[in-house]
PDB file of C-alpha atoms in Angstrom:
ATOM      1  CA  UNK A   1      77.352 108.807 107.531  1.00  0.00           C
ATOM      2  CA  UNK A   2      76.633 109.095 103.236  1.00  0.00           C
ATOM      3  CA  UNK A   3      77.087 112.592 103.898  1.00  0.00           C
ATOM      4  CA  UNK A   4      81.057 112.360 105.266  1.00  0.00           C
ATOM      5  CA  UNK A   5      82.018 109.047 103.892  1.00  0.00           C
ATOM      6  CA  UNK A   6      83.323 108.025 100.578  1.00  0.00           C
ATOM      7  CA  UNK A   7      84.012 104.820  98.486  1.00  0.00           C
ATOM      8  CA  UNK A   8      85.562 103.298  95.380  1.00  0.00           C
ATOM      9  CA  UNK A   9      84.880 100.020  93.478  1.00  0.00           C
ATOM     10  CA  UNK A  10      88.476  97.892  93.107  1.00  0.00           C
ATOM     11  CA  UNK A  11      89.965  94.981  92.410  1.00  0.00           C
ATOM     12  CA  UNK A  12      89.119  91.910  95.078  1.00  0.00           C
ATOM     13  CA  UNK A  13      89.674  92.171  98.652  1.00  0.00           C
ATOM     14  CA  UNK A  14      93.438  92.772  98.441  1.00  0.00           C
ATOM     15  CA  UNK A  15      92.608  95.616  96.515  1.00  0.00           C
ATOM     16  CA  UNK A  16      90.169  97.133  99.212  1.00  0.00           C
ATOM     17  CA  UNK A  17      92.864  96.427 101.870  1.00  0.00           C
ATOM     18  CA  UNK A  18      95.830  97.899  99.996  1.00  0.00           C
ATOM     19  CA  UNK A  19      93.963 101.207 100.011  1.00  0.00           C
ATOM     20  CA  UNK A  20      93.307 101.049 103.976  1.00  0.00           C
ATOM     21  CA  UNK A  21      96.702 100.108 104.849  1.00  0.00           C
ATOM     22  CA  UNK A  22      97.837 102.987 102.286  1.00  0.00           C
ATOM     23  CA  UNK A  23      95.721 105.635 104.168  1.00  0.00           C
ATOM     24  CA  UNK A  24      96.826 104.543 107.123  1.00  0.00           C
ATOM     25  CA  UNK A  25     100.440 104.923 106.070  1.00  0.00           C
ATOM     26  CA  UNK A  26     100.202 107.905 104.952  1.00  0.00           C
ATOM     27  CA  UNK A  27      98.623 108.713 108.604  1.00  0.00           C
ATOM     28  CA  UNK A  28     101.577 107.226 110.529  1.00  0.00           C
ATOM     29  CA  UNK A  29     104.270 108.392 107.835  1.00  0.00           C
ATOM     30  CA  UNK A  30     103.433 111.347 106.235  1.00  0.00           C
ATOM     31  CA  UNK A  31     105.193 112.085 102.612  1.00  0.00           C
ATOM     32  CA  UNK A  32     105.156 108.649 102.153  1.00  0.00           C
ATOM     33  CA  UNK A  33     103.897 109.160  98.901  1.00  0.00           C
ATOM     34  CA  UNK A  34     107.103 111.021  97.880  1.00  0.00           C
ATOM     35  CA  UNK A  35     109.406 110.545  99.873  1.00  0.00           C
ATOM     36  CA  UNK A  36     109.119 106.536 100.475  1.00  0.00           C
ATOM     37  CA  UNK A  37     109.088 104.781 103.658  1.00  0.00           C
ATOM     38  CA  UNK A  38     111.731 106.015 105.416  1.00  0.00           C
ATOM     39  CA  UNK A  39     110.999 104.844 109.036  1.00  0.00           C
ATOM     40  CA  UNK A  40     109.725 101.338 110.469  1.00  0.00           C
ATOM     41  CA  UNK A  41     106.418 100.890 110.025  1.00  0.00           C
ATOM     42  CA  UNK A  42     104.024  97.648 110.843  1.00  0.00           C
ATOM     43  CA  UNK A  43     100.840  95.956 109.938  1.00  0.00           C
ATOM     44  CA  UNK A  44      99.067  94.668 113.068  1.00  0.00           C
ATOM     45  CA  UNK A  45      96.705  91.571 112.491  1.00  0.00           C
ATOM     46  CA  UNK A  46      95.809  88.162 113.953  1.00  0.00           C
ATOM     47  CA  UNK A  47      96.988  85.307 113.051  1.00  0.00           C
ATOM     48  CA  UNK A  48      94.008  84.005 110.901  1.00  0.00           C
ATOM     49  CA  UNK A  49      93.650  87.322 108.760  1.00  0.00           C
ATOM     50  CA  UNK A  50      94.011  87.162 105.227  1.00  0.00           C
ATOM     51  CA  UNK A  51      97.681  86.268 103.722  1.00  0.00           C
ATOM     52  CA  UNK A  52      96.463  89.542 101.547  1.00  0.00           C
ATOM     53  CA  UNK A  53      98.473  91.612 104.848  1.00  0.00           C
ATOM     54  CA  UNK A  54     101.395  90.304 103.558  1.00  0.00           C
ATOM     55  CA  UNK A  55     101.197  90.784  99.884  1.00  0.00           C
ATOM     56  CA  UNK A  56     100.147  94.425 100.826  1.00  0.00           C
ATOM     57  CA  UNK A  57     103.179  95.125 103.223  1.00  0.00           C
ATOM     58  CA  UNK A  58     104.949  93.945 100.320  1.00  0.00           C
ATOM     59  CA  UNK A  59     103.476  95.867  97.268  1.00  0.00           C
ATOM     60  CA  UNK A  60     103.804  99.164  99.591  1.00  0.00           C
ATOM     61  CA  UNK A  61     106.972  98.540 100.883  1.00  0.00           C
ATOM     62  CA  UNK A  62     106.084  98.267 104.590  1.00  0.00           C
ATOM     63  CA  UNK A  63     107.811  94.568 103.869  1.00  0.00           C
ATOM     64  CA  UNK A  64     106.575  91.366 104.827  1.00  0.00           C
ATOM     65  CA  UNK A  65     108.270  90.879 108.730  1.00  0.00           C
ATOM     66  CA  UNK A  66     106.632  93.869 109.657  1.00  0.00           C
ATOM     67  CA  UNK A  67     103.298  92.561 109.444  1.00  0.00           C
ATOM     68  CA  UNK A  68     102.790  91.249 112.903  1.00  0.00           C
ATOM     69  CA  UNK A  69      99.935  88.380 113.725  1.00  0.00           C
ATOM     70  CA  UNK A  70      98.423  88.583 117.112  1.00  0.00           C
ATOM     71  CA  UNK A  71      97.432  85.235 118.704  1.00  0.00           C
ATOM     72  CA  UNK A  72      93.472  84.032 119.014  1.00  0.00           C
ATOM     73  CA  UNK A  73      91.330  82.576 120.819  1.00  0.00           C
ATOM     74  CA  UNK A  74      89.705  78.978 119.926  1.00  0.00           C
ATOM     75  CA  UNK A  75      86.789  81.184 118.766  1.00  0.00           C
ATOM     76  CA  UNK A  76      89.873  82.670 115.845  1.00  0.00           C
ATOM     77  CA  UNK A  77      89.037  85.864 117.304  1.00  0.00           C
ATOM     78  CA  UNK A  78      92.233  88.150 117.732  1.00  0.00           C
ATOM     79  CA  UNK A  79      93.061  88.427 121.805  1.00  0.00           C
ATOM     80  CA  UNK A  80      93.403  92.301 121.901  1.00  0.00           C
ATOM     81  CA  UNK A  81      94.916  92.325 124.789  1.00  0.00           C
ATOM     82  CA  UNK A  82      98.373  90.683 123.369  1.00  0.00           C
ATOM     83  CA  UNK A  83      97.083  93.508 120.586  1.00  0.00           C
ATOM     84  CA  UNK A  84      97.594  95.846 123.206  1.00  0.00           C
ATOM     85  CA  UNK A  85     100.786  94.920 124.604  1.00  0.00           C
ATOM     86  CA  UNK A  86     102.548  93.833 121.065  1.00  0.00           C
ATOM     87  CA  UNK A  87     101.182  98.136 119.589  1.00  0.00           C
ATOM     88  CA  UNK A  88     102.543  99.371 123.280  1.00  0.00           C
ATOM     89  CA  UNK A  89     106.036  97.210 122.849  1.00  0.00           C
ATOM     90  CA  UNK A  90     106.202  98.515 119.072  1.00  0.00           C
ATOM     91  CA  UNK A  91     105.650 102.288 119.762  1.00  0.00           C
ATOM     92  CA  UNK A  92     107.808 102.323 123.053  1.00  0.00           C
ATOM     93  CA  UNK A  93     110.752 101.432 120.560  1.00  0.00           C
ATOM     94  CA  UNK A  94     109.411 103.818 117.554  1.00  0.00           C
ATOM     95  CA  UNK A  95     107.721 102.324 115.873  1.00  0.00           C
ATOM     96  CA  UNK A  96     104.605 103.645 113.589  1.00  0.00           C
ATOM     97  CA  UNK A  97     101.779 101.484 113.077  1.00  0.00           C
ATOM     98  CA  UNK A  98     100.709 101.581 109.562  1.00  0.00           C
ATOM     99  CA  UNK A  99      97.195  99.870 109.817  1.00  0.00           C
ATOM    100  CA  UNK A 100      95.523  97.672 112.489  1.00  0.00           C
ATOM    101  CA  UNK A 101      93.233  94.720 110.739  1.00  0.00           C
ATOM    102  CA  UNK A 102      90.386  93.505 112.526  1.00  0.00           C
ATOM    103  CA  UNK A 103      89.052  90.180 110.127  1.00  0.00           C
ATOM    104  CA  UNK A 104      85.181  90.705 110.276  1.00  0.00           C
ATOM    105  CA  UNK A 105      84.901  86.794 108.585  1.00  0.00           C
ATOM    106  CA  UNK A 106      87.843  84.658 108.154  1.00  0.00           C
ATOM    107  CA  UNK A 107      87.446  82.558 104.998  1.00  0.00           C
ATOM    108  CA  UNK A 108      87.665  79.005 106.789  1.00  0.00           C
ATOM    109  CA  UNK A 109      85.915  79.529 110.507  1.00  0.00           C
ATOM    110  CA  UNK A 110      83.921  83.000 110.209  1.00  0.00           C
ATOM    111  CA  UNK A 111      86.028  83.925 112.826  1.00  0.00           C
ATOM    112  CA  UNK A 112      85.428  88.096 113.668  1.00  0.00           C
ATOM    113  CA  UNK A 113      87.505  90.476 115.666  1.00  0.00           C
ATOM    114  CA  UNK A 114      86.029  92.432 118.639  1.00  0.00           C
ATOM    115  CA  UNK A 115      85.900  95.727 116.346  1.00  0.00           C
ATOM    116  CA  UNK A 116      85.009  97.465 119.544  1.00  0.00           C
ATOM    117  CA  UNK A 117      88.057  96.252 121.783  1.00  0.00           C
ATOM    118  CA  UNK A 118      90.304  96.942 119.125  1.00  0.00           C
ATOM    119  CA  UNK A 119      89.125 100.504 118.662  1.00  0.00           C
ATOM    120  CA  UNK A 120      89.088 101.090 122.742  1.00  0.00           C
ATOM    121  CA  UNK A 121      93.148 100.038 122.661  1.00  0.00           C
ATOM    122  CA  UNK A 122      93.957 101.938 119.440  1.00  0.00           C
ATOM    123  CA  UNK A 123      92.242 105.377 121.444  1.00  0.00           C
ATOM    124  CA  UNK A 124      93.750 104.321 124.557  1.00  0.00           C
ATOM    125  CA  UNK A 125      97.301 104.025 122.974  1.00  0.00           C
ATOM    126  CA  UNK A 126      96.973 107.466 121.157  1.00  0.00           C
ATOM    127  CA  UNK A 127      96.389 108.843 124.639  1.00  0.00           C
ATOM    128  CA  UNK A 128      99.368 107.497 126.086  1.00  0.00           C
ATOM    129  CA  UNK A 129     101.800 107.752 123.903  1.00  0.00           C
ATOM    130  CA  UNK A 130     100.054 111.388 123.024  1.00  0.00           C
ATOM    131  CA  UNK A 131     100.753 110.363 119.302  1.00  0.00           C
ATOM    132  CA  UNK A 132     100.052 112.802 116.489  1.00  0.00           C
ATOM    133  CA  UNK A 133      98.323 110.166 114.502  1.00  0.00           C
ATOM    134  CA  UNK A 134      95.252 107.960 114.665  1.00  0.00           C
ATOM    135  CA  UNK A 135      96.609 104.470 113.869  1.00  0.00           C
ATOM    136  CA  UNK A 136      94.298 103.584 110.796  1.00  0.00           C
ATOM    137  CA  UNK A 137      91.750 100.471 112.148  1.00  0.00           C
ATOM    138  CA  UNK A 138      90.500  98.808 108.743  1.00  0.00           C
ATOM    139  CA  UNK A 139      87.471  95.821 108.920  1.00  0.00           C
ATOM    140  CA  UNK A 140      88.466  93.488 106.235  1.00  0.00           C
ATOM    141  CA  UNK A 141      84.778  92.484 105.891  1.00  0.00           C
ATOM    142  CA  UNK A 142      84.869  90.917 102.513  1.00  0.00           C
ATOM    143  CA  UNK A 143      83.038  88.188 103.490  1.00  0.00           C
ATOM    144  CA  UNK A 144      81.033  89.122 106.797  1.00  0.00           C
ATOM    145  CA  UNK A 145      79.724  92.357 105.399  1.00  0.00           C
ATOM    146  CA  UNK A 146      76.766  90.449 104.169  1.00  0.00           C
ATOM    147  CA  UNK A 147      75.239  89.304 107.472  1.00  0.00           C
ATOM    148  CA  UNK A 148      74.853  93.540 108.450  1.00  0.00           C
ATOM    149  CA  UNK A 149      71.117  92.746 106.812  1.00  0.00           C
ATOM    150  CA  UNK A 150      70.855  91.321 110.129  1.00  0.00           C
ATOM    151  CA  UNK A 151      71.571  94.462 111.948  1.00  0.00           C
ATOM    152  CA  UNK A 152      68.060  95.162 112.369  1.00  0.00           C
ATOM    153  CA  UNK A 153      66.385  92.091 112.578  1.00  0.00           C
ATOM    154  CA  UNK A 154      64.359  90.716 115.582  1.00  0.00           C
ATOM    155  CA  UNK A 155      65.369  87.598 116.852  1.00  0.00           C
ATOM    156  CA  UNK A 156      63.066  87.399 119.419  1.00  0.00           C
ATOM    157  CA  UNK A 157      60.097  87.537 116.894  1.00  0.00           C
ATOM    158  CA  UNK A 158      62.155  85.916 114.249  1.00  0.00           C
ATOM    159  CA  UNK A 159      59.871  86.750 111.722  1.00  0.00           C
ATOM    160  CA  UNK A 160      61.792  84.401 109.037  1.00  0.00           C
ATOM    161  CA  UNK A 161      61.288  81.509 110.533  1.00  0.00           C
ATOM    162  CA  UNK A 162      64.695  80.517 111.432  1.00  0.00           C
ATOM    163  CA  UNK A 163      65.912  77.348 113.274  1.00  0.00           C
ATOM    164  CA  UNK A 164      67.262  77.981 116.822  1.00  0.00           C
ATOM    165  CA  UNK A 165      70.331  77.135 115.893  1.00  0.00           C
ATOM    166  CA  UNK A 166      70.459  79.505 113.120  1.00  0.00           C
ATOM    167  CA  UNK A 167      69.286  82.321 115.399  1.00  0.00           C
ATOM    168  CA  UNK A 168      72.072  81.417 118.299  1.00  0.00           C
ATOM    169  CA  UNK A 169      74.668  82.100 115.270  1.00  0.00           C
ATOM    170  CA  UNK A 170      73.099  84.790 113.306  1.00  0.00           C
ATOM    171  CA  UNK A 171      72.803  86.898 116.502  1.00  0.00           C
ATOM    172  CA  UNK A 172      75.883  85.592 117.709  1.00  0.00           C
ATOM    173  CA  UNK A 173      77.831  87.150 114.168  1.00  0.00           C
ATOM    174  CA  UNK A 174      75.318  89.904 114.358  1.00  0.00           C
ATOM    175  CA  UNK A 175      76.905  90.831 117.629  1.00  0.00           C
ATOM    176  CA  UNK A 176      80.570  91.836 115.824  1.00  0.00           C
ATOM    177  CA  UNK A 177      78.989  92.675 112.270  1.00  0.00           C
ATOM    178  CA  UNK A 178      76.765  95.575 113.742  1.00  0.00           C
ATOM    179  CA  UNK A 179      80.336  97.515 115.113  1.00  0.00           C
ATOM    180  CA  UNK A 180      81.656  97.903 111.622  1.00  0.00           C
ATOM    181  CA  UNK A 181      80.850 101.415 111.648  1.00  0.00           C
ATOM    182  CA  UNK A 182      83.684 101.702 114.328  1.00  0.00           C
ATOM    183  CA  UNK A 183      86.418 101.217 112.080  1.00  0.00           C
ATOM    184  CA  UNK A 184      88.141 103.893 109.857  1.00  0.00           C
ATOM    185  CA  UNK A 185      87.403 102.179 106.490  1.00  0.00           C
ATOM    186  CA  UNK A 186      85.872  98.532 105.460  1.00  0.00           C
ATOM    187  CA  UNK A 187      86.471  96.252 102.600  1.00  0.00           C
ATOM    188  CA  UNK A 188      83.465  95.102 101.565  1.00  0.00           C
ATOM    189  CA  UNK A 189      83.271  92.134  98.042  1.00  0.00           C
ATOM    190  CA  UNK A 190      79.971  92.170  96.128  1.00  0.00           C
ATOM    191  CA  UNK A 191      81.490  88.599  94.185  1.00  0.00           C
ATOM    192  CA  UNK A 192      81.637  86.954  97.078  1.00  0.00           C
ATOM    193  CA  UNK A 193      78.640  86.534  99.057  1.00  0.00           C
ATOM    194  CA  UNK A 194      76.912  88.926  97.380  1.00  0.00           C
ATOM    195  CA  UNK A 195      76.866  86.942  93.621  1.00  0.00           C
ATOM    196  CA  UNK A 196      77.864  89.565  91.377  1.00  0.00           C
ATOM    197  CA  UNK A 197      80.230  89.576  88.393  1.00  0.00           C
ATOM    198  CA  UNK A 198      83.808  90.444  89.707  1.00  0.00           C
ATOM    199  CA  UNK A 199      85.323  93.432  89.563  1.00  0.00           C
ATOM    200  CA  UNK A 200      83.150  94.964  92.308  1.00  0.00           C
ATOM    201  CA  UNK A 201      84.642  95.161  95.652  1.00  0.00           C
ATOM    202  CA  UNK A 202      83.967  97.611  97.316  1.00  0.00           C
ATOM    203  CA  UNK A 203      86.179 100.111  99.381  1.00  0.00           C
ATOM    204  CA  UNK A 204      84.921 102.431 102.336  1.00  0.00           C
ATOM    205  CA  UNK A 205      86.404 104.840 104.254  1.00  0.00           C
ATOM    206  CA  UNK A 206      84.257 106.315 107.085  1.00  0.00           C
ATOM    207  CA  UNK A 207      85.759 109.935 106.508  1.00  0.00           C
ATOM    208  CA  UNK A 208      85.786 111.790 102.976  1.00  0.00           C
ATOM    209  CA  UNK A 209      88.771 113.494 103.461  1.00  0.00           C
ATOM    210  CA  UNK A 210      90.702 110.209 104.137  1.00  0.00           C
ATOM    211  CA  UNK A 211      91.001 110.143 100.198  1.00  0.00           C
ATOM    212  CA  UNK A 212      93.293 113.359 100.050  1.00  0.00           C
ATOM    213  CA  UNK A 213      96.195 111.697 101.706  1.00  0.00           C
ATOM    214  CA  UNK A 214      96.498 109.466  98.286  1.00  0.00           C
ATOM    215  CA  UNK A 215      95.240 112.351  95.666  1.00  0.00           C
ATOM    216  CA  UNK A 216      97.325 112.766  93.160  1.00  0.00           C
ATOM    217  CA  UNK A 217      98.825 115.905  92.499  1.00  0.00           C
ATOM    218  CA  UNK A 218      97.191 117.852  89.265  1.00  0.00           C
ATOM    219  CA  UNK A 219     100.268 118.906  87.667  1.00  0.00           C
ATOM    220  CA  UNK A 220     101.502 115.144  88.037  1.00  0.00           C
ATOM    221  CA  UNK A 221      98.392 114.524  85.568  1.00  0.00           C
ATOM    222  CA  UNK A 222      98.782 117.651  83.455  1.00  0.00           C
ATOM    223  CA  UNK A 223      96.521 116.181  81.125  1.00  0.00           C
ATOM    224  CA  UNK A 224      93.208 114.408  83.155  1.00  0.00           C
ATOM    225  CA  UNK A 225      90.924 115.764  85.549  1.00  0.00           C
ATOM    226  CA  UNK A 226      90.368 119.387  84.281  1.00  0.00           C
ATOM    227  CA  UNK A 227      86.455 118.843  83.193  1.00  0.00           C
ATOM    228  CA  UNK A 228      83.807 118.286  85.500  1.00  0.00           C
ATOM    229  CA  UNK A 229      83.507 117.340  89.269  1.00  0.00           C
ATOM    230  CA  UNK A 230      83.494 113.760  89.832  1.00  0.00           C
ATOM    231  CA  UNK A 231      87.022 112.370  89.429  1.00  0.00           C
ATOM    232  CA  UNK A 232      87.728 109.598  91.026  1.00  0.00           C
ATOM    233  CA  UNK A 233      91.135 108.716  89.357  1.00  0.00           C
ATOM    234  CA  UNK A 234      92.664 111.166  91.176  1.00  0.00           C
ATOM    235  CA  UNK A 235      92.796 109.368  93.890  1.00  0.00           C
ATOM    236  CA  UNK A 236      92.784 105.547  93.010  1.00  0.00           C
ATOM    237  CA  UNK A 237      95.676 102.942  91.809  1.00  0.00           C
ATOM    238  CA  UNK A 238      94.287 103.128  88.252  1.00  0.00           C
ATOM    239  CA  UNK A 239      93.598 105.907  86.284  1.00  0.00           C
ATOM    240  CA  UNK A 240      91.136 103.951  84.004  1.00  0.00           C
ATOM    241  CA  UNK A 241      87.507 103.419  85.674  1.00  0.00           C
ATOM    242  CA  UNK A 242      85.109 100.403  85.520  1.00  0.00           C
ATOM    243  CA  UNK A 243      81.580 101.009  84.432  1.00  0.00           C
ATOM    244  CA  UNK A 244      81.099  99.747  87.766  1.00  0.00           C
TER     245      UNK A 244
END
């Protein structure tokens, strides 16, 4: 919804999944910001996301072992039910969960997560465990973002033209792409599949108010932000904007 969501353009698909996993920390660990990660706190992911988990767990300080990589299936689509168990196993002992990464496009295989099943367990795991946080479910959909133009498109008709073949596997990906809406934020790249001159990934988070969990304070910036309405440095890594 472009009237709730909001976005910011960043640097590559780490970039766009630093800032998920950094909402979601904040979710799981409040006063993070501040006060520093004082409890354990892990990154839940298969085992054929992006090594970009663990250069994030490290950057924030979540470290490295605590990204955990749930097993696949031959289709390199993350079993969430071992999901289910490993989050259930981790909270039952204390754990927070920081983020949860469904991979909506590996880079080798196109393999996607069911974004649908892995929202069901996350809702189903709040319930239980009657936490007082939403474990933060971010689509790293740097590459697969760019088959949502098939979102609307009828295959029956298949006005383009297409092969069978291509049809079978554009509705097949069409089938996980269209559920992206279901996660709490999505990293999206314009320089990969979309062509465009890099730096213009693009970061989404599904609600506006997301954003305030990583604004900075004004009197930490006594001197920015006091003109105007439209600052977005108040809430990203780097003060300095793109023209992008």
């Amino acid at each position: 919804d472009p009237s709730q969501s909001a976005g910011l353009f960043t640097f590559g698909g780490t970039g766009t999944l630093l800032y998920g996993v950094k909402l979601g920390l904040e979710k799981a660990c409040p006063a993070t910001a501040r006060h520093g990660v004082r409890e354990r706190a892990v990154i839940l992911c298969s085992e054929r996301a992006h090594y970009a988990c663990l250069s994030v767990a490290n950057w924030l300080g979540i470290g490295q072992e605590n990204v955990i990589q749930i097993p696949c299936t031959p289709e390199n689509e993350m079993r969430t039910c071992l999901l289910e168990t490993v989050a259930r196993d981790i909270l039952k002992d204390g754990g927070k969960i920081a983020a949860i990464v469904a991979t909506m496009g590996t880079t080798d295989h196109f393999g996607l997560d069911d974004l649908k099943s892995v929202r069901e367990v996350r809702d189903r795991l709040v319930d239980e465990f009657h936490l007082d946080y939403r474990p933060h479910i971010h689509a790293d959909a740097v590459i697969g973002w760019a088959w949502s133009v098939f979102n609307d498109y009828d295959f029956d008709q298949n006005p383009l033209g297409f092969r069978h073949r291509t049809v079978r596997a554009l509705a097949g990906t069409r089938r996980r792409i269209r559920e992206l809406p279901l996660a709490d934020s999505v990293g999206i790249d314009f320089h990969k599949t979309g062509f465009t001159p890099y730096v213009s990934s693009l970061f989404l988070t599904r609600d506006a108010a997301d954003l305030e969990l990583i604004t900075r304070k004004q009197s930490d910036t006594p001197y920015l932000f006091h003109d105007g309405h439209y600052h977005p440095g108040r809430y990203t890594l780097e003060t300095t904007r793109g023209g992008s």
